[in-house]
Coordinates of C-alpha atoms in Angstrom, one line a residue:
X1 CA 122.4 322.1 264.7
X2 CA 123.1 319.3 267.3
X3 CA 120.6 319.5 270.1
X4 CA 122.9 318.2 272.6
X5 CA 126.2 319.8 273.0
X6 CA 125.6 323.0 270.6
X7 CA 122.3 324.1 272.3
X8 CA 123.4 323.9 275.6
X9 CA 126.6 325.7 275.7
X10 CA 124.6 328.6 273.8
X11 CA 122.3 328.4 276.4
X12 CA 125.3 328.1 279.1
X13 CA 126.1 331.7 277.4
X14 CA 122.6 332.8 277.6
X15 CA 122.1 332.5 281.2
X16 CA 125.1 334.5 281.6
X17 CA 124.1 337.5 279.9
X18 CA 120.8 339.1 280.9
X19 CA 120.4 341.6 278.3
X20 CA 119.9 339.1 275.2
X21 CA 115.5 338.6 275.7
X22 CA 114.7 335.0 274.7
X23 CA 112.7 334.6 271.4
X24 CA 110.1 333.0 273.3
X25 CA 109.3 335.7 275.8
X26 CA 106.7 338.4 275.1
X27 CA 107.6 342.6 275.5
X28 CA 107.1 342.5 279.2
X29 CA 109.7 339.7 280.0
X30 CA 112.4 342.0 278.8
X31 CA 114.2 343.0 281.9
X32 CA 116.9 344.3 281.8
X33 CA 116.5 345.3 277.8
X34 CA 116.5 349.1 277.4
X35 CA 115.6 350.9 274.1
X36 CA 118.2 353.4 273.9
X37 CA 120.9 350.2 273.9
X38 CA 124.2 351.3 272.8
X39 CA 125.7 348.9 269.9
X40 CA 127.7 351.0 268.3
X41 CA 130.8 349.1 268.4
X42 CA 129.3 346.3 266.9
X43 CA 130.7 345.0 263.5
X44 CA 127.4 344.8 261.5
X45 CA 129.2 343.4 258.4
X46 CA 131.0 340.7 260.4
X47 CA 127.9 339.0 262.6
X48 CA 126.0 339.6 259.2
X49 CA 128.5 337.5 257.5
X50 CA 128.3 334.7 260.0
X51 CA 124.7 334.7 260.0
X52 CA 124.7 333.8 256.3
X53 CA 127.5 331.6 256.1
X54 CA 125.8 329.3 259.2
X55 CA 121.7 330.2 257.8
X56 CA 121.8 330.3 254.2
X57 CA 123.9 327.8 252.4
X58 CA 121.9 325.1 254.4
X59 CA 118.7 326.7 253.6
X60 CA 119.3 326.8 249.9
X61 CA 119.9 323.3 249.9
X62 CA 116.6 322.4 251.5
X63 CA 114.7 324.2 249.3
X64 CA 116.6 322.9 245.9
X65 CA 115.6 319.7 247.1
X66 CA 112.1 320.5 248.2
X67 CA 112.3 322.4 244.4
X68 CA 113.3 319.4 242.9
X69 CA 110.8 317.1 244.1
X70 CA 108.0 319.3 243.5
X71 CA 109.3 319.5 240.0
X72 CA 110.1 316.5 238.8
X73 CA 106.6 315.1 237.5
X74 CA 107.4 317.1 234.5
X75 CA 110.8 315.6 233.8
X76 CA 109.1 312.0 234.5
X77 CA 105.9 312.8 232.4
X78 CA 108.7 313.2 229.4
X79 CA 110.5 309.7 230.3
X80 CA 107.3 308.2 230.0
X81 CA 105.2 308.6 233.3
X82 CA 101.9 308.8 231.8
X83 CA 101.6 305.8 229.3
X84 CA 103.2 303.0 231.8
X85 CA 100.8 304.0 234.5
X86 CA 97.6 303.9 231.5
X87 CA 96.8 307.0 232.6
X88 CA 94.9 310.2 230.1
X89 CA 96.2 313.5 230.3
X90 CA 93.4 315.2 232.4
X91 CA 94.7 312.2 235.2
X92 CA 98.2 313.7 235.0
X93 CA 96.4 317.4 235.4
X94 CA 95.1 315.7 238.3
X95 CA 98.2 314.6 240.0
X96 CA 99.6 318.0 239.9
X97 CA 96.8 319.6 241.0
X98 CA 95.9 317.6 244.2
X99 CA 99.5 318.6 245.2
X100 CA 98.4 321.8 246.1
X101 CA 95.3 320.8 248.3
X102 CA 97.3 319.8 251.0
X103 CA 100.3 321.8 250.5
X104 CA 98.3 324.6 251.1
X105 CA 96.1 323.2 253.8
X106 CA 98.8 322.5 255.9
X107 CA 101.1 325.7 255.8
X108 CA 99.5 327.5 258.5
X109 CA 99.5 324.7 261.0
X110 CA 103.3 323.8 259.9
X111 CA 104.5 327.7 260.5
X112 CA 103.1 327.7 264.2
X113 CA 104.5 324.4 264.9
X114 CA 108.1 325.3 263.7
X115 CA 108.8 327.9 266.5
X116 CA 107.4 325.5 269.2
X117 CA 109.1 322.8 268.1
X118 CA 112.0 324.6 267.0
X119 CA 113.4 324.8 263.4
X120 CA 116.7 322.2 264.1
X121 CA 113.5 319.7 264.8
X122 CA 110.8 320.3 262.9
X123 CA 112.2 321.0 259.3
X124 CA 114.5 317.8 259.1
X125 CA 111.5 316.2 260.3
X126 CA 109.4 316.6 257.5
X127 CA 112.2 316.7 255.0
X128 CA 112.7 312.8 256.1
X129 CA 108.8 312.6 255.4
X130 CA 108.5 314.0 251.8
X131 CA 111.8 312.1 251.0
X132 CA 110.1 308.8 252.0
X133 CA 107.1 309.8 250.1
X134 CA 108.9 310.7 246.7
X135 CA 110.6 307.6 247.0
X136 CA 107.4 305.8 247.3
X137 CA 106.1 307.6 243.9
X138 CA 109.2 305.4 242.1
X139 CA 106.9 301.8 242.9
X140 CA 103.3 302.7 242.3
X141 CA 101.0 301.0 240.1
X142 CA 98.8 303.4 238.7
X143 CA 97.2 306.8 238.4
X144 CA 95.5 306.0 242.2
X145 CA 98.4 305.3 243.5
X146 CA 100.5 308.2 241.9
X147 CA 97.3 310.5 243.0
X148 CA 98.1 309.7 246.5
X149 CA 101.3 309.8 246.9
X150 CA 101.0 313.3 245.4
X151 CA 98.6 314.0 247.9
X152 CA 100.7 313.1 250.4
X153 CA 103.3 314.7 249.1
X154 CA 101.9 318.2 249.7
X155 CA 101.5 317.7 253.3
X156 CA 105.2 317.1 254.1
X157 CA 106.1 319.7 251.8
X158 CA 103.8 322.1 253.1
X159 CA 106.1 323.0 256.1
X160 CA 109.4 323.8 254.4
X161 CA 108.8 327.2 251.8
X162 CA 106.6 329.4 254.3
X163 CA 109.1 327.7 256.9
X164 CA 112.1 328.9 255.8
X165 CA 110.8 332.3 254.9
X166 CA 109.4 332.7 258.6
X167 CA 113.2 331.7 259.5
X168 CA 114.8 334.1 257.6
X169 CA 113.1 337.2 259.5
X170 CA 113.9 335.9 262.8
X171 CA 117.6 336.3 262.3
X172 CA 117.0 339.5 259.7
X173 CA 116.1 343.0 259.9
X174 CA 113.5 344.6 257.6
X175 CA 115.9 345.9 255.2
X176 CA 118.1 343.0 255.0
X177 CA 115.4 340.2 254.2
X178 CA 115.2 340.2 250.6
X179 CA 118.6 339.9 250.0
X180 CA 118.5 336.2 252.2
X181 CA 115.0 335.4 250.6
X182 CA 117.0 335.5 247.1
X183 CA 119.5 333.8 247.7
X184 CA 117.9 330.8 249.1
X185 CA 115.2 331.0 246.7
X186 CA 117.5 330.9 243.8
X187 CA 118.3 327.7 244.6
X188 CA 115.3 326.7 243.0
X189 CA 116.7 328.4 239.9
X190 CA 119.2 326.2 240.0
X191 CA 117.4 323.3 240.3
X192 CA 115.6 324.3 238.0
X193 CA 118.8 324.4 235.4
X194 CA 119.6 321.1 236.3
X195 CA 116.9 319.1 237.0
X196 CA 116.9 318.2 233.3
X197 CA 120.2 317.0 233.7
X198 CA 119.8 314.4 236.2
X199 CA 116.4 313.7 234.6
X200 CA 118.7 312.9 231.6
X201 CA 121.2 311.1 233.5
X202 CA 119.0 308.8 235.9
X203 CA 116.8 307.8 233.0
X204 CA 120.0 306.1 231.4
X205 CA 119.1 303.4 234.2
X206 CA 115.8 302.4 232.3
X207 CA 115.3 298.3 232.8
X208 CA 117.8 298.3 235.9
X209 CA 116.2 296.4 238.9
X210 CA 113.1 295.8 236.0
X211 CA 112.1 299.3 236.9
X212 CA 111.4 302.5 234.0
X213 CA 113.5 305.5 234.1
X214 CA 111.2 308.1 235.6
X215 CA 110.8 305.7 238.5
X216 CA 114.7 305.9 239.0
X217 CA 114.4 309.5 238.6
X218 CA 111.8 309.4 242.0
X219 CA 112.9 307.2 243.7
X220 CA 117.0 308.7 243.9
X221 CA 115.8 311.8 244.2
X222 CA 113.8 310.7 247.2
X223 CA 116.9 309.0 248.9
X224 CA 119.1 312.4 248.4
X225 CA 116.4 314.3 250.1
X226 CA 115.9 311.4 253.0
X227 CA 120.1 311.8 253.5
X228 CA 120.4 316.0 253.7
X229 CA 117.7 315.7 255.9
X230 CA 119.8 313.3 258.8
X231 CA 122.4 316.1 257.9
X232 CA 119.8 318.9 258.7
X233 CA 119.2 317.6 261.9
X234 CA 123.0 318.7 263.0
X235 CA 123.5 322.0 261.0
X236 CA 120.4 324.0 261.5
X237 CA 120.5 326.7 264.1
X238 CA 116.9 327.4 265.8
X239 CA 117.3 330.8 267.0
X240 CA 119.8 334.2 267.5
X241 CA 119.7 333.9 271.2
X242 CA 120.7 330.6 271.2
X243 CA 123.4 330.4 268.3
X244 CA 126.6 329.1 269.6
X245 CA 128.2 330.8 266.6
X246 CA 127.4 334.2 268.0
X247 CA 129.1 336.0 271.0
X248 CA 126.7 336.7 274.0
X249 CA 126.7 340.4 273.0
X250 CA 126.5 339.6 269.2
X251 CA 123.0 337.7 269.9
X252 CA 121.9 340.7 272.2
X253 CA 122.6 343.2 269.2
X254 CA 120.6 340.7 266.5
X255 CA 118.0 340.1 269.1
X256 CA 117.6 344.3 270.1
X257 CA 117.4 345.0 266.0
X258 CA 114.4 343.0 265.5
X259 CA 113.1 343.6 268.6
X260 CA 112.4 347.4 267.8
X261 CA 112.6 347.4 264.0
X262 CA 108.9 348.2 263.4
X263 CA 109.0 351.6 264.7
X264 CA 112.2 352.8 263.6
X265 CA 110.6 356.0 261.7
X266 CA 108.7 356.4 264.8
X267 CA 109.5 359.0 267.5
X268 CA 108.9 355.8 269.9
X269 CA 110.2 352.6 270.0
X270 CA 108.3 350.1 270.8
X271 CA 109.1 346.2 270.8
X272 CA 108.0 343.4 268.8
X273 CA 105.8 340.7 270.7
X274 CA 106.6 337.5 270.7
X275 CA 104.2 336.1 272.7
X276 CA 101.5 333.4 271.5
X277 CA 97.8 334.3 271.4
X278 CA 95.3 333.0 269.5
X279 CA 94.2 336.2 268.5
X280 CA 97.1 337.0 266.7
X281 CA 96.2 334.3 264.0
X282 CA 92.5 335.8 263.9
X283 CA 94.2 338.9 263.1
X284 CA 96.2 337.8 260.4
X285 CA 93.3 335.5 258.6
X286 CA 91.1 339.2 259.0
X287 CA 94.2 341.6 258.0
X288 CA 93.6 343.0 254.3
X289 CA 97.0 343.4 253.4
X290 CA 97.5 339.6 252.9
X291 CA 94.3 338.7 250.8
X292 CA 95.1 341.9 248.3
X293 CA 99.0 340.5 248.5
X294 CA 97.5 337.4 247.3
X295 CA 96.4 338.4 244.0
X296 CA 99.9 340.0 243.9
X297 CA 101.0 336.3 244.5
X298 CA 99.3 334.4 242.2
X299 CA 100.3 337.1 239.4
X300 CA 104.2 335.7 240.0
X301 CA 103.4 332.1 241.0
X302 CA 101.2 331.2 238.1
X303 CA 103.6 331.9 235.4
X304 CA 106.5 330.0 238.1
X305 CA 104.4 326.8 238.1
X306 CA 103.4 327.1 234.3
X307 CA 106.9 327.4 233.3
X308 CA 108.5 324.9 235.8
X309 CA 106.4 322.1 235.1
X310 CA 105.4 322.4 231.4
X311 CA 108.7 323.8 229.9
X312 CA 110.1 320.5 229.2
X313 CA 106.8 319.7 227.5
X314 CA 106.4 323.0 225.8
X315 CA 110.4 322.4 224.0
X316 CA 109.4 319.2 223.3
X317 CA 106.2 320.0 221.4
X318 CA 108.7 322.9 219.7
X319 CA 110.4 319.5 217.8
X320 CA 112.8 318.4 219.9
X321 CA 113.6 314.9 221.2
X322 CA 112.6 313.6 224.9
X323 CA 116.2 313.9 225.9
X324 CA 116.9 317.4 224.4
X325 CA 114.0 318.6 225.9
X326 CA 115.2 317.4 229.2
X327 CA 118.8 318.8 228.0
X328 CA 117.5 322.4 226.9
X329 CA 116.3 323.2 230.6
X330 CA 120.1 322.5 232.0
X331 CA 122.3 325.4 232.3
X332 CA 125.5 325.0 230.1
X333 CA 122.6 324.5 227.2
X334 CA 119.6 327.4 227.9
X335 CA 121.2 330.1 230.3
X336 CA 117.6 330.5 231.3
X337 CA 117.4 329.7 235.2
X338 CA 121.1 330.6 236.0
X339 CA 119.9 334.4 234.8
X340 CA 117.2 334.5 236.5
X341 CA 119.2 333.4 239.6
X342 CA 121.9 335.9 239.5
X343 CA 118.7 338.8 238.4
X344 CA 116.9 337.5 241.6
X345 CA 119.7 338.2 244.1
X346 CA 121.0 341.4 242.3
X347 CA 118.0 342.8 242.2
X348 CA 117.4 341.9 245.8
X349 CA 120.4 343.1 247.3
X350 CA 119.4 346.7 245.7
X351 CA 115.5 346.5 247.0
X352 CA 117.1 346.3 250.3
X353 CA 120.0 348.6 249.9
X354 CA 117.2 351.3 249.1
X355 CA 114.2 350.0 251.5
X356 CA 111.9 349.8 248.8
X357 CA 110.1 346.7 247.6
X358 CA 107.1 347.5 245.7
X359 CA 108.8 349.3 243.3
X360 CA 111.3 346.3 242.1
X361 CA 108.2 344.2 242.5
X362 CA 106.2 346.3 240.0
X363 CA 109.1 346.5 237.5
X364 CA 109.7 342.5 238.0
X365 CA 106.2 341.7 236.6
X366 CA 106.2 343.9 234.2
X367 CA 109.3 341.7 232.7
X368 CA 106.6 338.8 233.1
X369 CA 103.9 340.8 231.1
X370 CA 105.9 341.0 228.3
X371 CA 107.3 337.5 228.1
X372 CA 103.9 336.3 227.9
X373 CA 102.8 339.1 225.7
X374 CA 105.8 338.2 223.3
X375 CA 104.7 334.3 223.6
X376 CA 101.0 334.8 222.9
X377 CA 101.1 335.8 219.3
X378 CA 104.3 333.6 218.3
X379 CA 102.5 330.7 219.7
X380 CA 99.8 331.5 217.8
X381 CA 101.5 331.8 214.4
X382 CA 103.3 328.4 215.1
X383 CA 105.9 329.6 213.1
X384 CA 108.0 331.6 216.0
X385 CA 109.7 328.9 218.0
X386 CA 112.5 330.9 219.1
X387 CA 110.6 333.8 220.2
X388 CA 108.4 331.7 222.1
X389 CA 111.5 330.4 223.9
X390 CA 112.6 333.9 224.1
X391 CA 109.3 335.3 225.8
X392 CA 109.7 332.4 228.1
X393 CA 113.2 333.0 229.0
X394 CA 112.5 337.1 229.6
X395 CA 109.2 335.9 231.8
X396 CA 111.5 333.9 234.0
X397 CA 113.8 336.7 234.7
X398 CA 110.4 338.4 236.1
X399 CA 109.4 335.7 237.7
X400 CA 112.4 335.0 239.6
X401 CA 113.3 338.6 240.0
X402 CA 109.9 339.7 241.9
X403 CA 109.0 336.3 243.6
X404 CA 111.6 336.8 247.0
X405 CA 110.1 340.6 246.8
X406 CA 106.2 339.5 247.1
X407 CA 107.6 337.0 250.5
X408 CA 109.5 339.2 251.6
X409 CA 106.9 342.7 251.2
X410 CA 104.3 340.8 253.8
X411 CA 106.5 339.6 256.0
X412 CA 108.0 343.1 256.1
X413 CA 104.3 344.5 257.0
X414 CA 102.9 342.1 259.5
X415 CA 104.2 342.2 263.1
X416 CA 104.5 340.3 266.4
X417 CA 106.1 336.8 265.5
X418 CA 103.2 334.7 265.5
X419 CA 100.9 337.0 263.3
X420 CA 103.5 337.0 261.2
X421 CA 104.0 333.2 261.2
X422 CA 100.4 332.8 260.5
X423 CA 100.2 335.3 258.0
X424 CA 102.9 334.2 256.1
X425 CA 101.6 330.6 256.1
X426 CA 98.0 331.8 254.5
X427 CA 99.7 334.3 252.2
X428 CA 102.0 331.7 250.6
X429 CA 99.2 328.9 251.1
X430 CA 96.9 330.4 249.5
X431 CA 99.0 331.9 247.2
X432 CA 100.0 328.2 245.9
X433 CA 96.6 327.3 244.7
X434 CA 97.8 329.4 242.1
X435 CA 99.9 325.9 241.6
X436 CA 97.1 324.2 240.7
X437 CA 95.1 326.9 238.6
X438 CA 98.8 326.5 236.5
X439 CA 98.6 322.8 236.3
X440 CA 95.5 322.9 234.5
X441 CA 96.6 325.8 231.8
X442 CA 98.4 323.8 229.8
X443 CA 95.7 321.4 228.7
X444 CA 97.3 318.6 226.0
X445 CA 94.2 319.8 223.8
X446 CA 95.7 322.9 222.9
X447 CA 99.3 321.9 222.5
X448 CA 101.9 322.7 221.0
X449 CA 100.7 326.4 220.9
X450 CA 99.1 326.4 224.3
X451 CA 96.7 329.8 223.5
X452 CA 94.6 329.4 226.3
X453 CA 97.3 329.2 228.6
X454 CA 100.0 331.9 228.1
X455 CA 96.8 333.9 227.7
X456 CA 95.4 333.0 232.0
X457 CA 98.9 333.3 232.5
X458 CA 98.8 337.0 231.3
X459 CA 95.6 338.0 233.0
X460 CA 97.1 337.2 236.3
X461 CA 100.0 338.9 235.7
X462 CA 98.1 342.2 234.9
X463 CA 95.7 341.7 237.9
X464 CA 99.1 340.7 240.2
X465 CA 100.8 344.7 238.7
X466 CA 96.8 346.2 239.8
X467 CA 97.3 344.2 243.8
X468 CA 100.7 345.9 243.5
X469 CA 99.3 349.7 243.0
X470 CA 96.6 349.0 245.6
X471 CA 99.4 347.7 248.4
X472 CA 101.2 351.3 247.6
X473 CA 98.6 353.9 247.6
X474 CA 97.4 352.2 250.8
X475 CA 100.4 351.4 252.7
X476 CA 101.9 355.2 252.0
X477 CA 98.0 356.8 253.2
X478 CA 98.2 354.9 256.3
X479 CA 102.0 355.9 256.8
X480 CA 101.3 359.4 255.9
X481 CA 98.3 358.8 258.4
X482 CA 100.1 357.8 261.8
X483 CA 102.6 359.9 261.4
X484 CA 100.3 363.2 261.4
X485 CA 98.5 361.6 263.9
X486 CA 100.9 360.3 266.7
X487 CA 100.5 357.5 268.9
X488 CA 97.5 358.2 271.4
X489 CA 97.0 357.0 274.8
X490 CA 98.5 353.5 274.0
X491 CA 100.5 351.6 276.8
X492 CA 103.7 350.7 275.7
X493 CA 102.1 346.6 276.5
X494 CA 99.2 347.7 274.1
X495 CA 101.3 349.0 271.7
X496 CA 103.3 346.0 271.0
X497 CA 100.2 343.8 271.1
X498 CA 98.7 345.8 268.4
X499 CA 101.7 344.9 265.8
X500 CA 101.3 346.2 262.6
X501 CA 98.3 348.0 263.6
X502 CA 100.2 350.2 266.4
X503 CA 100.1 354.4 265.6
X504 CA 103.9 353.9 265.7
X505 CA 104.5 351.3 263.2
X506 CA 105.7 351.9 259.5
X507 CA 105.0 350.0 256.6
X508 CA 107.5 349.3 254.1
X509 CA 106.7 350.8 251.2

């Protein structure tokens, strides 16, 4: 969205109409805001509509790039990556894995800085700096080099994912986040399809400029990414009470809905903070929710990284050509990523129609379980290709089918803006080190049958489906819990402050 013109005619609007409460103001600023609001002549389906044609198209396309770029070691690994640049196969491990270091250290820090800085800002901002850095990987010299562009690499990157998921639930209610978390996150499954094709195409330009073909394949990518972003600067809205797409009493209505949403199934309403205190990132680091959560994570996020980097490799090692490998992972050849797309959103759009998430989540993994559990033994017998592809292709669906439920569960359950920011960040921060556990299961030792790591694979799954009964039993007790015992002596102030934690706020289950 354009900072100029844009911004301040919503703003023009804004001071105009007293009942829309800024993003940036805390429970108390709300004057004028009452609880009992009457929007019942809004047309839900209509601002809804405009919400997602503005937010999510846009948002998908930063994250098939940010996808993309991530991704496409493996597809350069398969041009060639690793004998031009003299480097062994625990060096490549390496560059994968140091990815994540930073990636994850710098997704807390990135999430607070998004809402100060605001969204139309920030995310371009560090698109343009991963973009330079992925072109940079096309000219390095060696595994050193490759190392640390990787390394930086996974600080500009770090911002986007936990970014755009924060994004997503200040424009969306509770029971209307999944559905926008899919659908944004499946273009990664889409990338994912066709990342193999331009792998494929680009490499065609081996010797042009005296350069290999993986280093097109960087270096292209990189300049695409660069380009969207000086696009991103213009088309991303920051927040509801500023959109300029909105009506002054369409951005009231989106602003009052998330406002209150927390207590809902409480006989009190009581609003969502948004004020900053650095207590509300102590309390997410402390809450227990997100570290139990995380197990839950890295059961889904293992098997993603294992698949997306090493399932060119793995087709190769099943006898098939550089080229075909790269071929096999594009859509009109393996239907693999466009169906786990189109699971992802459908199976979305029904965990919100029914306000249940663990539930889809549960049943999701357990799709993973028995990929893996299918792969393991026709792996071992190395006579099984095709089931191997198949218990790939079925662990996909899972994967993509229960990974915009896990975002989406937390950020469902942690209240107040900034806790939620923060505890985002750390959940899907820490959740990626599961990256770089998954970088280092598929060890070129144990190829082409790769025992040892559809096996890890599998034990995190199972422990992930375990995190997933725990979040359950404990989210319905403590439900069950402030609803027989009321809400106390609280101030309304005190009430807010205390988020998730407040007597009248309801976990979704």
């Amino acid at each position: 969205m354009a900072f100029t013109e844009k911004e301040n005619a919503a703003h023009d609007d804004h001071s105009s109409s007293p009942e829309i409460p800024s993003m940036e103001k805390g429970v108390g600023d709300n004057v004028g805001f009452e609880h009992n609001a009457d929007f019942s002549h809004i047309d839900e389906k209509k601002i809804l509509r405009k919400m997602d044609i503005r937010l999510i198209p846009m948002l998908a396309l930063l994250y098939l790039l940010s996808f993309l770029d991530r991704g496409n070691i493996g597809n350069a690994k398969i041009e060639g990556l690793v004998p031009d640049l003299n480097m062994t196969e625990p060096q490549y491990n390496w560059t994968l894995t140091v990815f994540f270091f930073t990636y994850c250290a710098f997704e807390v820090p990135s999430n607070l800085l998004l809402k100060k800085l605001r969204p139309s800002i920030w995310l371009p901002t560090i698109m343009v700096a991963w973009g330079l850095v992925m072109t940079l990987m096309g000219i390095v010299k060696d595994f050193h080099g490759l190392l640390l562009a990787r390394l930086f690499l996974g600080v500009a990157e770090a911002g986007l994912f936990p970014g755009i998921a924060y994004y997503i639930t200040l424009w969306y209610i509770r029971t209307e986040a999944q559905y926008r978390q899919a659908l944004f996150f499946s273009a990664a499954s889409v990338a994912g399809a066709f990342s193999g094709l331009l792998a494929f195409g680009i490499a065609k330009m081996d010797g042009i400029g005296g350069l290999e073909g993986w280093r097109w394949i960087f270096i292209l990518e990189g300049i695409a990414t660069v380009v969207v972003a000086l696009f991103a600067y213009f088309l991303i809205f920051d927040f509801p009470d500023t959109a300029s797409f909105l009506t002054p009493e369409e951005r009231a209505w989106v602003v009052y809905r998330l406002k209150y949403q927390g207590s809902d199934e409480s006989a009190q309403k009581v609003a969502e903070t948004d004020q900053f205190q650095w207590k509300f990132v102590r309390d997410a680091f402390s809450d227990w929710q997100i570290y139990v959560g995380l197990i839950m994570y890295w059961g889904i996020v293992c098997p993603l990284y294992g698949i997306s980097l090493f399932l060119p490799t793995i087709i190769n090692q099943l006898g098939y050509q550089s080229s075909t490998a790269q071929l096999l992972t594009v859509g009109n050849r393996s239907p693999i990523y466009i169906t786990a797309a189109v699971c992802s959103v459908i199976m979305a759009y029904y965990s919100d129609k029914n306000g249940q998430r663990i539930p889809f989540i549960f049943g999701a993994m357990l799709l993973i379980a028995i990929g893996f559990i299918m792969t393991l033994p026709a792996s071992a017998s190395g006579k099984a290709p095709g089931v191997v592809y198949a218990g790939v292709f079925i662990a996909t669906i899972g994967i993509y089918a229960a990974f915009p439920g896990n975002i989406t569960l937390l950020a469902n359950n942690l209240s107040g803006s900034y806790k939620r920011s923060a505890g985002m960040a750390i959940h899907i921060g820490a959740g990626n080190l599961g990256g770089a556990m998954a970088s280092n299961f598929y060890r070129s030792a144990d190829s082409p049958k790769y025992i040892l790591g559809h096996s890890l694979e599998l034990g995190f799954v199972i422990a992930g489906l375990m995190a997933v009964v725990v979040l359950r039993l404990s989210y319905s007790r403590i439900n069950k819990a402030r609803a027989r015992n009321g809400t106390g002596d609280y101030s309304e102030q005190e009430l807010s402050e205390l988020g998730d934690k407040s007597p009248t706020y309801r976990y979704v289950l």
